[in-house]
């Protein structure tokens, strides 16, 4: 069979591979040690659209097998809560929001963000697909609509008199299968003078820092300004500003308004367009050679494992998250290579990582396991992990980060 899928935004045949990671289990399918049901795996193939340059993974997973991201989103870290509070303060000040305004968040979870607007006396509405999560928000007094967002939901809300001054979509754009319909909903629900902000990992970092471990089945799209502006143009939005954020290994916060808003675009937009153009993200050339770099990361990690094991060293890892699962399964790691992975999540402790079958233990077990090397899988929080785990490790033990290349640290 030679047919290829079509672009999830512009329907162009996806003839260009970014990287093919092979058959992979679902990244959040944590297993019990005595689980009898066979583990399912699905192709994980990232492609780039030759027309709109949307980087995307194939729809290879039946919808009933896809996990919602709610387990991740409901466990906010302290730094994420602080990020939400700073966002609310900045938006209230910048757009002069008050009791006459309406703030709508899409994928509003338990109200972690909207609570800050509500506390400032600004009316809010959350839209959240998971009913149990929406209930948590309602218990806090955050009005929440249980729905998947798109043009139809937006029309229904607008018909009910809801029009937004500010809309927020944080870390959800990359996770929606139908990006055109999803973004189209904002054009419907915003007031003509309203503004929406989207936060998403910037594909420039995926390419330049070889962050292939951020690729997993439920992460459908990997986004650039050049592509998102094409989506905006198709649905009647226009970019007005952009900020580069350090979250998730490098994210964008993109501000948009209904087309023809008359708002003066920030010079930061032009600067970022130039940066993406310099990196070649608006041509196929910018995406060439990525698969070879990914193979090189794998070779480097396998060489490290082989050398450490030959020297009789014990290797463990830290962080049982999606990122680590893509990485370990692509490298073919087993419990024979990595004896355990430590994680603070009580829901994951006692389970096994999908695919690799490596047992998940609480960080308090680090002294008992006594690894010579601790591989930090979530490289974006490496410093935080090192600060927490150092006192649990032997003085001569070392930390390791494997992406974009092996780095061994005291
Ligand atoms: Zn396309």
mmCIF file of C-alpha atoms and ligand atoms in Angstrom:
data_model
loop_
_atom_site.group_PDB
_atom_site.id
_atom_site.type_symbol
_atom_site.label_atom_id
_atom_site.label_comp_id
_atom_site.label_asym_id
_atom_site.label_seq_id
_atom_site.Cartn_x
_atom_site.Cartn_y
_atom_site.Cartn_z
ATOM 1 C CA UNK A 1 0.000 0.000 0.000
ATOM 2 C CA UNK A 2 1.467 3.307 -1.057
ATOM 3 C CA UNK A 3 -1.302 5.751 -0.131
ATOM 4 C CA UNK A 4 -0.381 8.489 2.304
ATOM 5 C CA UNK A 5 -2.656 10.422 4.667
ATOM 6 C CA UNK A 6 -3.750 13.977 3.895
ATOM 7 C CA UNK A 7 -2.827 17.081 5.903
ATOM 8 C CA UNK A 8 -5.229 17.563 8.826
ATOM 9 C CA UNK A 9 -5.421 21.276 7.974
ATOM 10 C CA UNK A 10 -5.117 21.763 4.180
ATOM 11 C CA UNK A 11 -5.733 18.184 2.907
ATOM 12 C CA UNK A 12 -2.530 18.079 0.800
ATOM 13 C CA UNK A 13 -1.137 14.498 0.559
ATOM 14 C CA UNK A 14 1.595 14.069 3.198
ATOM 15 C CA UNK A 15 4.385 12.741 1.031
ATOM 16 C CA UNK A 16 7.263 13.955 3.246
ATOM 17 C CA UNK A 17 8.350 12.131 6.412
ATOM 18 C CA UNK A 18 9.837 14.069 9.315
ATOM 19 C CA UNK A 19 10.654 10.906 11.254
ATOM 20 C CA UNK A 20 9.110 7.468 11.581
ATOM 21 C CA UNK A 21 9.417 6.220 15.166
ATOM 22 C CA UNK A 22 7.825 2.841 14.395
ATOM 23 C CA UNK A 23 5.141 1.006 16.381
ATOM 24 C CA UNK A 24 4.729 2.500 19.848
ATOM 25 C CA UNK A 25 2.411 1.841 22.782
ATOM 26 C CA UNK A 26 0.283 4.796 23.895
ATOM 27 C CA UNK A 27 2.457 7.086 25.999
ATOM 28 C CA UNK A 28 0.073 7.196 28.969
ATOM 29 C CA UNK A 29 -0.818 3.492 29.048
ATOM 30 C CA UNK A 30 0.880 2.730 32.389
ATOM 31 C CA UNK A 31 0.610 -0.981 33.181
ATOM 32 C CA UNK A 32 0.099 -2.991 36.359
ATOM 33 C CA UNK A 33 2.809 -5.644 36.886
ATOM 34 C CA UNK A 34 0.235 -8.486 36.631
ATOM 35 C CA UNK A 35 -1.821 -6.986 33.803
ATOM 36 C CA UNK A 36 -3.098 -9.723 31.494
ATOM 37 C CA UNK A 37 -4.547 -7.725 28.571
ATOM 38 C CA UNK A 38 -2.116 -7.493 25.675
ATOM 39 C CA UNK A 39 -0.427 -4.139 25.259
ATOM 40 C CA UNK A 40 -1.471 -2.408 22.044
ATOM 41 C CA UNK A 41 0.908 -0.399 19.906
ATOM 42 C CA UNK A 42 0.275 1.866 16.940
ATOM 43 C CA UNK A 43 2.484 3.471 14.250
ATOM 44 C CA UNK A 44 4.034 6.768 15.361
ATOM 45 C CA UNK A 45 4.942 8.522 12.136
ATOM 46 C CA UNK A 46 5.526 12.287 11.973
ATOM 47 C CA UNK A 47 5.197 14.001 8.589
ATOM 48 C CA UNK A 48 5.450 17.555 7.338
ATOM 49 C CA UNK A 49 2.902 19.005 4.928
ATOM 50 C CA UNK A 50 4.629 20.215 1.725
ATOM 51 C CA UNK A 51 2.003 22.954 1.358
ATOM 52 C CA UNK A 52 1.288 24.471 4.816
ATOM 53 C CA UNK A 53 4.305 22.945 6.680
ATOM 54 C CA UNK A 54 2.131 21.602 9.476
ATOM 55 C CA UNK A 55 4.130 18.874 11.222
ATOM 56 C CA UNK A 56 1.712 16.170 12.302
ATOM 57 C CA UNK A 57 1.427 12.529 13.318
ATOM 58 C CA UNK A 58 -0.816 10.061 11.525
ATOM 59 C CA UNK A 59 -4.220 9.220 12.979
ATOM 60 C CA UNK A 60 -3.255 5.628 13.707
ATOM 61 C CA UNK A 61 -5.078 5.114 16.994
ATOM 62 C CA UNK A 62 -8.795 4.232 17.151
ATOM 63 C CA UNK A 63 -10.624 6.984 19.099
ATOM 64 C CA UNK A 64 -11.714 4.593 21.855
ATOM 65 C CA UNK A 65 -8.077 3.796 22.638
ATOM 66 C CA UNK A 66 -6.921 7.412 22.979
ATOM 67 C CA UNK A 67 -6.499 8.610 26.515
ATOM 68 C CA UNK A 68 -7.590 12.092 27.416
ATOM 69 C CA UNK A 69 -4.844 14.318 28.720
ATOM 70 C CA UNK A 70 -6.748 14.994 31.854
ATOM 71 C CA UNK A 71 -4.454 12.965 34.103
ATOM 72 C CA UNK A 72 -1.643 15.294 33.092
ATOM 73 C CA UNK A 73 -3.594 18.527 33.205
ATOM 74 C CA UNK A 74 -5.128 17.837 36.594
ATOM 75 C CA UNK A 75 -1.776 17.540 38.311
ATOM 76 C CA UNK A 76 -0.452 21.058 38.005
ATOM 77 C CA UNK A 77 2.918 21.808 39.455
ATOM 78 C CA UNK A 78 3.531 24.840 41.642
ATOM 79 C CA UNK A 79 5.369 26.540 38.807
ATOM 80 C CA UNK A 80 2.391 26.014 36.460
ATOM 81 C CA UNK A 81 -0.062 27.547 38.949
ATOM 82 C CA UNK A 82 2.246 30.557 39.255
ATOM 83 C CA UNK A 83 2.426 30.752 35.431
ATOM 84 C CA UNK A 84 -1.403 30.904 35.331
ATOM 85 C CA UNK A 85 -1.589 33.662 37.921
ATOM 86 C CA UNK A 86 0.982 35.808 36.087
ATOM 87 C CA UNK A 87 -0.910 35.301 32.820
ATOM 88 C CA UNK A 88 -4.191 36.489 34.379
ATOM 89 C CA UNK A 89 -2.582 39.586 35.882
ATOM 90 C CA UNK A 90 -0.881 40.502 32.616
ATOM 91 C CA UNK A 91 -4.060 40.087 30.509
ATOM 92 C CA UNK A 92 -6.259 42.083 32.916
ATOM 93 C CA UNK A 93 -3.768 44.951 32.800
ATOM 94 C CA UNK A 94 -3.101 44.816 29.049
ATOM 95 C CA UNK A 95 -6.695 44.560 27.840
ATOM 96 C CA UNK A 96 -8.392 46.521 30.633
ATOM 97 C CA UNK A 97 -10.674 43.644 31.615
ATOM 98 C CA UNK A 98 -13.349 44.277 34.257
ATOM 99 C CA UNK A 99 -16.843 43.350 35.496
ATOM 100 C CA UNK A 100 -18.310 44.041 32.030
ATOM 101 C CA UNK A 101 -15.909 41.588 30.307
ATOM 102 C CA UNK A 102 -16.098 37.850 29.682
ATOM 103 C CA UNK A 103 -13.073 35.553 29.766
ATOM 104 C CA UNK A 104 -13.491 32.089 28.196
ATOM 105 C CA UNK A 105 -10.919 29.345 28.512
ATOM 106 C CA UNK A 106 -10.949 26.269 26.289
ATOM 107 C CA UNK A 107 -9.833 23.052 28.031
ATOM 108 C CA UNK A 108 -10.317 24.907 31.286
ATOM 109 C CA UNK A 109 -9.693 21.850 33.439
ATOM 110 C CA UNK A 110 -10.454 22.414 37.120
ATOM 111 C CA UNK A 111 -10.505 26.200 36.778
ATOM 112 C CA UNK A 112 -6.784 26.606 37.633
ATOM 113 C CA UNK A 113 -6.584 29.673 35.327
ATOM 114 C CA UNK A 114 -10.084 31.160 35.402
ATOM 115 C CA UNK A 115 -10.083 31.299 39.210
ATOM 116 C CA UNK A 116 -7.619 34.209 39.000
ATOM 117 C CA UNK A 117 -9.938 36.234 36.728
ATOM 118 C CA UNK A 118 -12.944 35.398 38.890
ATOM 119 C CA UNK A 119 -11.082 36.582 41.995
ATOM 120 C CA UNK A 120 -10.549 39.906 40.199
ATOM 121 C CA UNK A 121 -14.316 40.250 39.681
ATOM 122 C CA UNK A 122 -14.306 39.350 35.970
ATOM 123 C CA UNK A 123 -17.027 36.994 34.613
ATOM 124 C CA UNK A 124 -15.618 33.697 33.326
ATOM 125 C CA UNK A 125 -16.725 30.627 31.394
ATOM 126 C CA UNK A 126 -14.790 27.388 31.071
ATOM 127 C CA UNK A 127 -15.249 24.859 28.257
ATOM 128 C CA UNK A 128 -13.993 21.426 29.272
ATOM 129 C CA UNK A 129 -14.724 18.051 27.629
ATOM 130 C CA UNK A 130 -14.180 15.877 30.727
ATOM 131 C CA UNK A 131 -17.369 15.977 32.842
ATOM 132 C CA UNK A 132 -15.686 14.918 36.092
ATOM 133 C CA UNK A 133 -13.045 17.617 35.719
ATOM 134 C CA UNK A 134 -15.690 20.239 34.883
ATOM 135 C CA UNK A 135 -17.497 19.259 38.090
ATOM 136 C CA UNK A 136 -14.364 20.103 40.105
ATOM 137 C CA UNK A 137 -14.336 23.560 38.517
ATOM 138 C CA UNK A 138 -18.047 24.117 39.195
ATOM 139 C CA UNK A 139 -17.520 23.204 42.844
ATOM 140 C CA UNK A 140 -15.116 26.158 42.974
ATOM 141 C CA UNK A 141 -17.777 28.427 41.467
ATOM 142 C CA UNK A 142 -16.296 28.459 37.940
ATOM 143 C CA UNK A 143 -19.136 28.250 35.390
ATOM 144 C CA UNK A 144 -18.118 25.416 33.048
ATOM 145 C CA UNK A 145 -19.637 24.018 29.866
ATOM 146 C CA UNK A 146 -18.964 20.325 29.186
ATOM 147 C CA UNK A 147 -18.151 20.189 25.492
ATOM 148 C CA UNK A 148 -15.506 19.648 22.859
ATOM 149 C CA UNK A 149 -14.717 23.014 21.331
ATOM 150 C CA UNK A 150 -15.149 23.905 17.679
ATOM 151 C CA UNK A 151 -17.375 25.993 15.420
ATOM 152 C CA UNK A 152 -20.573 24.214 16.490
ATOM 153 C CA UNK A 153 -19.998 24.687 20.239
ATOM 154 C CA UNK A 154 -18.970 28.310 19.658
ATOM 155 C CA UNK A 155 -22.174 29.012 17.673
ATOM 156 C CA UNK A 156 -24.305 27.484 20.418
ATOM 157 C CA UNK A 157 -22.625 29.574 23.128
ATOM 158 C CA UNK A 158 -22.790 32.752 21.027
ATOM 159 C CA UNK A 159 -26.510 32.114 20.371
ATOM 160 C CA UNK A 160 -26.925 31.962 24.152
ATOM 161 C CA UNK A 161 -25.491 35.452 24.460
ATOM 162 C CA UNK A 162 -21.908 34.521 25.322
ATOM 163 C CA UNK A 163 -19.297 36.578 23.443
ATOM 164 C CA UNK A 164 -15.750 36.782 24.753
ATOM 165 C CA UNK A 165 -13.405 39.723 25.351
ATOM 166 C CA UNK A 166 -10.531 37.316 26.031
ATOM 167 C CA UNK A 167 -10.194 33.646 25.162
ATOM 168 C CA UNK A 168 -7.358 31.390 26.279
ATOM 169 C CA UNK A 169 -6.227 28.068 24.802
ATOM 170 C CA UNK A 170 -3.163 26.882 26.675
ATOM 171 C CA UNK A 171 -1.494 23.663 25.505
ATOM 172 C CA UNK A 172 -4.566 22.383 23.725
ATOM 173 C CA UNK A 173 -4.027 23.478 20.083
ATOM 174 C CA UNK A 174 -1.486 20.704 19.464
ATOM 175 C CA UNK A 175 -3.902 18.092 20.841
ATOM 176 C CA UNK A 176 -6.965 18.691 18.653
ATOM 177 C CA UNK A 177 -7.407 16.432 15.606
ATOM 178 C CA UNK A 178 -9.346 18.995 13.526
ATOM 179 C CA UNK A 179 -7.294 22.169 13.919
ATOM 180 C CA UNK A 180 -9.292 24.190 11.361
ATOM 181 C CA UNK A 181 -12.650 23.604 13.087
ATOM 182 C CA UNK A 182 -11.137 24.203 16.533
ATOM 183 C CA UNK A 183 -9.507 27.527 15.632
ATOM 184 C CA UNK A 184 -12.629 28.506 13.685
ATOM 185 C CA UNK A 185 -14.585 28.394 16.947
ATOM 186 C CA UNK A 186 -12.588 31.315 18.325
ATOM 187 C CA UNK A 187 -13.495 33.504 15.361
ATOM 188 C CA UNK A 188 -17.166 32.785 16.157
ATOM 189 C CA UNK A 189 -17.105 33.296 19.924
ATOM 190 C CA UNK A 190 -14.881 36.393 20.160
ATOM 191 C CA UNK A 191 -16.384 39.882 20.230
ATOM 192 C CA UNK A 192 -15.154 41.949 17.230
ATOM 193 C CA UNK A 193 -12.765 43.719 19.642
ATOM 194 C CA UNK A 194 -11.859 40.500 21.507
ATOM 195 C CA UNK A 195 -8.472 38.773 21.719
ATOM 196 C CA UNK A 196 -7.423 35.119 21.988
ATOM 197 C CA UNK A 197 -4.114 33.713 23.176
ATOM 198 C CA UNK A 198 -2.798 30.290 22.169
ATOM 199 C CA UNK A 199 0.140 28.658 23.932
ATOM 200 C CA UNK A 200 1.858 25.709 22.263
ATOM 201 C CA UNK A 201 5.345 24.178 22.019
ATOM 202 C CA UNK A 202 7.250 25.830 19.161
ATOM 203 C CA UNK A 203 8.228 23.340 16.443
ATOM 204 C CA UNK A 204 11.438 25.328 15.902
ATOM 205 C CA UNK A 205 12.748 23.827 19.159
ATOM 206 C CA UNK A 206 11.648 20.325 18.164
ATOM 207 C CA UNK A 207 13.701 20.690 14.974
ATOM 208 C CA UNK A 208 16.747 22.521 16.297
ATOM 209 C CA UNK A 209 17.093 20.687 19.626
ATOM 210 C CA UNK A 210 16.076 17.257 18.252
ATOM 211 C CA UNK A 211 13.213 17.030 20.758
ATOM 212 C CA UNK A 212 11.789 13.940 19.026
ATOM 213 C CA UNK A 213 10.676 12.622 22.408
ATOM 214 C CA UNK A 214 7.918 15.272 22.446
ATOM 215 C CA UNK A 215 6.267 13.283 19.629
ATOM 216 C CA UNK A 216 3.488 10.934 20.780
ATOM 217 C CA UNK A 217 0.133 9.761 19.415
ATOM 218 C CA UNK A 218 -2.127 12.215 21.264
ATOM 219 C CA UNK A 219 0.108 15.158 20.278
ATOM 220 C CA UNK A 220 -1.322 15.578 16.783
ATOM 221 C CA UNK A 221 0.313 18.852 15.621
ATOM 222 C CA UNK A 222 3.742 20.505 16.039
ATOM 223 C CA UNK A 223 3.283 24.169 15.320
ATOM 224 C CA UNK A 224 5.099 27.145 13.867
ATOM 225 C CA UNK A 225 3.987 30.742 13.425
ATOM 226 C CA UNK A 226 4.107 30.290 9.662
ATOM 227 C CA UNK A 227 1.580 27.440 9.779
ATOM 228 C CA UNK A 228 -0.705 28.855 12.480
ATOM 229 C CA UNK A 229 -0.990 32.119 10.541
ATOM 230 C CA UNK A 230 -2.261 30.078 7.561
ATOM 231 C CA UNK A 231 -4.899 28.517 9.856
ATOM 232 C CA UNK A 232 -5.847 31.979 11.156
ATOM 233 C CA UNK A 233 -6.263 33.309 7.620
ATOM 234 C CA UNK A 234 -8.548 30.389 6.732
ATOM 235 C CA UNK A 235 -10.959 31.086 9.598
ATOM 236 C CA UNK A 236 -10.898 34.895 9.850
ATOM 237 C CA UNK A 237 -8.366 35.598 12.580
ATOM 238 C CA UNK A 238 -5.118 37.592 12.437
ATOM 239 C CA UNK A 239 -2.011 37.438 14.629
ATOM 240 C CA UNK A 240 -1.372 40.616 16.611
ATOM 241 C CA UNK A 241 1.487 39.669 18.937
ATOM 242 C CA UNK A 242 3.694 36.788 20.025
ATOM 243 C CA UNK A 243 5.863 35.996 23.030
ATOM 244 C CA UNK A 244 8.477 33.255 23.345
ATOM 245 C CA UNK A 245 8.147 31.319 26.615
ATOM 246 C CA UNK A 246 10.519 28.791 28.225
ATOM 247 C CA UNK A 247 7.708 26.296 29.055
ATOM 248 C CA UNK A 248 7.812 22.758 27.569
ATOM 249 C CA UNK A 249 11.288 23.265 26.115
ATOM 250 C CA UNK A 250 10.287 26.471 24.299
ATOM 251 C CA UNK A 251 6.712 27.601 23.604
ATOM 252 C CA UNK A 252 4.921 30.419 21.820
ATOM 253 C CA UNK A 253 2.114 32.537 23.243
ATOM 254 C CA UNK A 254 0.394 33.829 20.142
ATOM 255 C CA UNK A 255 -2.193 36.627 20.370
ATOM 256 C CA UNK A 256 -4.890 36.849 17.687
ATOM 257 C CA UNK A 257 -7.937 38.988 16.973
ATOM 258 C CA UNK A 258 -10.779 38.811 14.443
ATOM 259 C CA UNK A 259 -9.478 39.799 10.987
ATOM 260 C CA UNK A 260 -9.823 43.512 10.322
ATOM 261 C CA UNK A 261 -9.648 44.382 14.030
ATOM 262 C CA UNK A 262 -7.471 47.384 13.191
ATOM 263 C CA UNK A 263 -5.014 46.452 15.929
ATOM 264 C CA UNK A 264 -1.403 47.334 15.124
ATOM 265 C CA UNK A 265 0.674 44.107 14.934
ATOM 266 C CA UNK A 266 3.600 43.904 17.340
ATOM 267 C CA UNK A 267 7.106 44.086 15.805
ATOM 268 C CA UNK A 268 7.756 40.810 17.625
ATOM 269 C CA UNK A 269 5.663 39.049 14.970
ATOM 270 C CA UNK A 270 7.926 40.212 12.166
ATOM 271 C CA UNK A 271 11.000 39.216 14.168
ATOM 272 C CA UNK A 272 9.662 35.706 14.732
ATOM 273 C CA UNK A 273 8.645 35.320 11.080
ATOM 274 C CA UNK A 274 12.215 36.229 10.157
ATOM 275 C CA UNK A 275 13.612 33.734 12.670
ATOM 276 C CA UNK A 276 11.436 30.909 11.287
ATOM 277 C CA UNK A 277 12.345 31.896 7.723
ATOM 278 C CA UNK A 278 16.060 31.808 8.620
ATOM 279 C CA UNK A 279 15.561 28.305 10.026
ATOM 280 C CA UNK A 280 13.828 27.267 6.807
ATOM 281 C CA UNK A 281 10.483 26.434 8.435
ATOM 282 C CA UNK A 282 8.656 27.902 5.424
ATOM 283 C CA UNK A 283 10.290 25.420 3.030
ATOM 284 C CA UNK A 284 10.802 21.654 3.167
ATOM 285 C CA UNK A 285 14.551 22.266 3.536
ATOM 286 C CA UNK A 286 14.048 23.255 7.186
ATOM 287 C CA UNK A 287 12.795 19.770 8.007
ATOM 288 C CA UNK A 288 15.353 17.712 6.063
ATOM 289 C CA UNK A 289 17.891 15.688 7.979
ATOM 290 C CA UNK A 290 15.812 15.491 11.155
ATOM 291 C CA UNK A 291 15.416 11.697 11.047
ATOM 292 C CA UNK A 292 19.197 11.288 10.794
ATOM 293 C CA UNK A 293 19.693 13.480 13.872
ATOM 294 C CA UNK A 294 17.148 11.381 15.769
ATOM 295 C CA UNK A 295 19.020 8.202 14.828
ATOM 296 C CA UNK A 296 22.225 9.854 16.110
ATOM 297 C CA UNK A 297 20.636 10.576 19.519
ATOM 298 C CA UNK A 298 19.638 6.907 19.763
ATOM 299 C CA UNK A 299 23.151 5.735 18.815
ATOM 300 C CA UNK A 300 24.639 8.011 21.470
ATOM 301 C CA UNK A 301 22.338 6.730 24.190
ATOM 302 C CA UNK A 302 22.882 3.063 23.290
ATOM 303 C CA UNK A 303 26.666 3.607 23.365
ATOM 304 C CA UNK A 304 26.348 5.179 26.825
ATOM 305 C CA UNK A 305 24.236 2.219 28.061
ATOM 306 C CA UNK A 306 26.645 -0.354 26.650
ATOM 307 C CA UNK A 307 29.684 1.336 28.181
ATOM 308 C CA UNK A 308 28.082 1.851 31.598
ATOM 309 C CA UNK A 309 26.799 -1.734 31.765
ATOM 310 C CA UNK A 310 30.182 -3.144 30.682
ATOM 311 C CA UNK A 311 31.704 -1.213 33.583
ATOM 312 C CA UNK A 312 29.185 -2.812 35.958
ATOM 313 C CA UNK A 313 27.299 0.416 36.604
ATOM 314 C CA UNK A 314 23.651 0.548 37.649
ATOM 315 C CA UNK A 315 21.431 2.888 35.636
ATOM 316 C CA UNK A 316 18.042 4.277 36.669
ATOM 317 C CA UNK A 317 15.887 7.084 35.294
ATOM 318 C CA UNK A 318 13.741 9.934 36.580
ATOM 319 C CA UNK A 319 10.330 11.074 35.286
ATOM 320 C CA UNK A 320 7.619 8.678 34.058
ATOM 321 C CA UNK A 321 6.046 10.982 31.473
ATOM 322 C CA UNK A 322 5.090 10.751 27.804
ATOM 323 C CA UNK A 323 8.452 12.180 26.749
ATOM 324 C CA UNK A 324 10.400 9.425 28.473
ATOM 325 C CA UNK A 325 8.198 6.739 26.994
ATOM 326 C CA UNK A 326 8.743 7.862 23.426
ATOM 327 C CA UNK A 327 12.484 8.081 24.085
ATOM 328 C CA UNK A 328 12.927 4.733 25.876
ATOM 329 C CA UNK A 329 10.751 2.773 23.445
ATOM 330 C CA UNK A 330 12.444 4.267 20.394
ATOM 331 C CA UNK A 331 15.801 3.274 21.930
ATOM 332 C CA UNK A 332 14.476 -0.206 22.795
ATOM 333 C CA UNK A 333 15.406 0.148 26.484
ATOM 334 C CA UNK A 334 14.357 -2.629 28.911
ATOM 335 C CA UNK A 335 14.523 -3.179 32.718
ATOM 336 C CA UNK A 336 17.818 -4.941 31.979
ATOM 337 C CA UNK A 337 19.228 -1.543 30.905
ATOM 338 C CA UNK A 338 17.357 0.751 33.290
ATOM 339 C CA UNK A 339 16.396 -0.867 36.566
ATOM 340 C CA UNK A 340 13.721 1.642 37.625
ATOM 341 C CA UNK A 341 12.238 5.037 36.894
ATOM 342 C CA UNK A 342 11.419 7.349 39.793
ATOM 343 C CA UNK A 343 8.360 9.595 39.748
ATOM 344 C CA UNK A 344 6.468 11.670 42.303
ATOM 345 C CA UNK A 345 3.033 10.721 40.893
ATOM 346 C CA UNK A 346 1.273 8.371 43.328
ATOM 347 C CA UNK A 347 -0.973 7.188 40.461
ATOM 348 C CA UNK A 348 2.053 5.900 38.517
ATOM 349 C CA UNK A 349 4.101 4.382 41.356
ATOM 350 C CA UNK A 350 3.888 0.567 41.396
ATOM 351 C CA UNK A 351 3.057 0.470 37.685
ATOM 352 C CA UNK A 352 5.279 -0.223 34.682
ATOM 353 C CA UNK A 353 6.168 2.122 31.850
ATOM 354 C CA UNK A 354 4.295 1.190 28.643
ATOM 355 C CA UNK A 355 6.423 -0.786 26.201
ATOM 356 C CA UNK A 356 9.727 -0.819 28.048
ATOM 357 C CA UNK A 357 8.138 -2.381 31.165
ATOM 358 C CA UNK A 358 10.475 -0.478 33.504
ATOM 359 C CA UNK A 359 9.023 -0.339 37.060
ATOM 360 C CA UNK A 360 8.006 3.056 38.477
ATOM 361 C CA UNK A 361 9.133 3.747 42.056
ATOM 362 C CA UNK A 362 8.786 6.757 44.378
ATOM 363 C CA UNK A 363 11.827 9.088 44.527
ATOM 364 C CA UNK A 364 12.288 8.077 48.183
ATOM 365 C CA UNK A 365 13.524 4.700 46.846
ATOM 366 C CA UNK A 366 16.568 6.276 45.166
ATOM 367 C CA UNK A 367 18.909 5.490 48.106
ATOM 368 C CA UNK A 368 17.773 1.822 48.159
ATOM 369 C CA UNK A 369 18.222 1.367 44.400
ATOM 370 C CA UNK A 370 21.493 3.349 44.588
ATOM 371 C CA UNK A 371 21.986 4.028 40.852
ATOM 372 C CA UNK A 372 25.412 5.058 39.545
ATOM 373 C CA UNK A 373 23.665 7.033 36.792
ATOM 374 C CA UNK A 374 20.258 8.726 36.905
ATOM 375 C CA UNK A 375 18.944 9.514 33.409
ATOM 376 C CA UNK A 376 16.649 12.559 33.605
ATOM 377 C CA UNK A 377 13.971 11.928 30.963
ATOM 378 C CA UNK A 378 12.147 15.319 31.215
ATOM 379 C CA UNK A 379 15.217 17.328 30.121
ATOM 380 C CA UNK A 380 13.185 20.570 30.339
ATOM 381 C CA UNK A 381 13.173 20.335 34.166
ATOM 382 C CA UNK A 382 16.643 18.783 34.576
ATOM 383 C CA UNK A 383 17.882 21.433 37.001
ATOM 384 C CA UNK A 384 14.811 21.075 39.214
ATOM 385 C CA UNK A 385 15.236 17.272 39.283
ATOM 386 C CA UNK A 386 18.963 17.506 40.065
ATOM 387 C CA UNK A 387 18.292 19.873 42.958
ATOM 388 C CA UNK A 388 15.705 17.497 44.424
ATOM 389 C CA UNK A 389 17.502 14.182 43.823
ATOM 390 C CA UNK A 390 21.121 15.121 44.591
ATOM 391 C CA UNK A 391 20.872 14.430 48.327
ATOM 392 C CA UNK A 392 19.286 11.025 47.658
ATOM 393 C CA UNK A 393 22.210 9.905 45.468
ATOM 394 C CA UNK A 394 25.682 8.662 46.354
ATOM 395 C CA UNK A 395 28.299 11.461 46.024
ATOM 396 C CA UNK A 396 30.013 9.757 43.072
ATOM 397 C CA UNK A 397 26.711 9.043 41.231
ATOM 398 C CA UNK A 398 26.048 11.109 38.086
ATOM 399 C CA UNK A 399 23.077 12.647 36.299
ATOM 400 C CA UNK A 400 22.574 12.043 32.574
ATOM 401 C CA UNK A 401 20.527 13.913 29.957
ATOM 402 C CA UNK A 402 20.286 12.164 26.575
ATOM 403 C CA UNK A 403 18.598 14.794 24.313
ATOM 404 C CA UNK A 404 19.916 16.391 22.107
ATOM 405 C CA UNK A 405 23.080 14.461 23.033
ATOM 406 C CA UNK A 406 24.503 12.563 25.998
ATOM 407 C CA UNK A 407 25.564 14.897 28.770
ATOM 408 C CA UNK A 408 26.872 13.533 32.074
ATOM 409 C CA UNK A 409 26.739 15.878 35.058
ATOM 410 C CA UNK A 410 27.891 15.684 38.690
HETATM 411 ZN ZN1 LIG B 1 -1.133 21.236 5.066
#
